[in-house]
Coordinates of C-alpha atoms in Angstrom, one line a residue:
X10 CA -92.6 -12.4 -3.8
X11 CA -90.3 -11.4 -6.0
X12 CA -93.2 -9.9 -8.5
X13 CA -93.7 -7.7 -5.3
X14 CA -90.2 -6.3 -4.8
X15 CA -89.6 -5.6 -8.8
X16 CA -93.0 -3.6 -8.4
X17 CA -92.0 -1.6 -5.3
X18 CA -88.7 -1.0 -6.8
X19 CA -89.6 0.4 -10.4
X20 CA -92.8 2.4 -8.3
X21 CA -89.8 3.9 -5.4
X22 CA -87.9 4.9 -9.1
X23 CA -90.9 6.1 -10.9
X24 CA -91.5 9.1 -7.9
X25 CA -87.8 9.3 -8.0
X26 CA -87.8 10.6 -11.7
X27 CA -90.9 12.6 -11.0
X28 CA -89.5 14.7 -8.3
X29 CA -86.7 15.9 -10.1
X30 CA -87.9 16.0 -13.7
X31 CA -86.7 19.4 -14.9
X32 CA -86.2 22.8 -14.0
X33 CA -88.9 25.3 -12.9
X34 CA -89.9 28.6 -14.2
X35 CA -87.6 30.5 -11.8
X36 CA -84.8 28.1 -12.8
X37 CA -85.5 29.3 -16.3
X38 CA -85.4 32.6 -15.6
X39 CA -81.9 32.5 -13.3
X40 CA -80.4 30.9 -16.4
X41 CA -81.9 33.2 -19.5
X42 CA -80.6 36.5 -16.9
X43 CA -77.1 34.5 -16.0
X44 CA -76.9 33.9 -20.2
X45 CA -77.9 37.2 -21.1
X46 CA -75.1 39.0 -18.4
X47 CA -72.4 36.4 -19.9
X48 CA -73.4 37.6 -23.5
X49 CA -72.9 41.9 -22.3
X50 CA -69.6 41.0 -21.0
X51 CA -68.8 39.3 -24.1
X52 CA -70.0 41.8 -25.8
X53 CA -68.1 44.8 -24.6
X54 CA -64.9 43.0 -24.1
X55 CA -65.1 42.0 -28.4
X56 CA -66.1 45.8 -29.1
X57 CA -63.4 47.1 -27.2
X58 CA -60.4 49.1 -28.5
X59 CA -57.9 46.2 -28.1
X60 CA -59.8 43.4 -28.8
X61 CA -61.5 45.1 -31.8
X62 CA -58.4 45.8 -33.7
X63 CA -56.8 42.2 -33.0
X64 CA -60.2 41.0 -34.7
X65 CA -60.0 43.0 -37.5
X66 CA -56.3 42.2 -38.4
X67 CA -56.7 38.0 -38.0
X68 CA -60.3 38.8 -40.4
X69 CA -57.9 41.0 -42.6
X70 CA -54.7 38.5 -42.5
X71 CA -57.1 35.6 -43.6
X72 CA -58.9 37.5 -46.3
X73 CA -55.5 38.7 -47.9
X74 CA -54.2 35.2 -47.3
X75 CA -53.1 33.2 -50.9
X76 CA -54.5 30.0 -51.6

């Protein structure tokens, strides 16, 4: 009997894990476009005026720095 339950259980977990084994193509593609909007954004707010010339003087301050 209890053969029986241990079998029902680890089949009821088995189709468990199955159903919800990974992501699907659309999935995959929601992510790669969410990614690749994150990345634009990033990317104009590092190329921007501000933001630009902040970057260049912390590069600039640790290149001139003495060790």
């Amino acid at each position: 009997m209890h053969r029986k339950i241990k079998e029902a259980t680890a089949d009821r977990l088995r189709r468990k894990r199955r159903r919800d084994a990974g992501m699907v193509t659309s999935e995959y593609a929601m992510g790669i476009i969410a990614a690749v909007g994150f990345a634009l954004l990033l990317y104009e707010v590092v190329t921007s005026g501000q933001v630009r010339t902040e970057l260049q003087d912390i590069v600039k301050k640790a290149l001139s720095a003495r060790m």
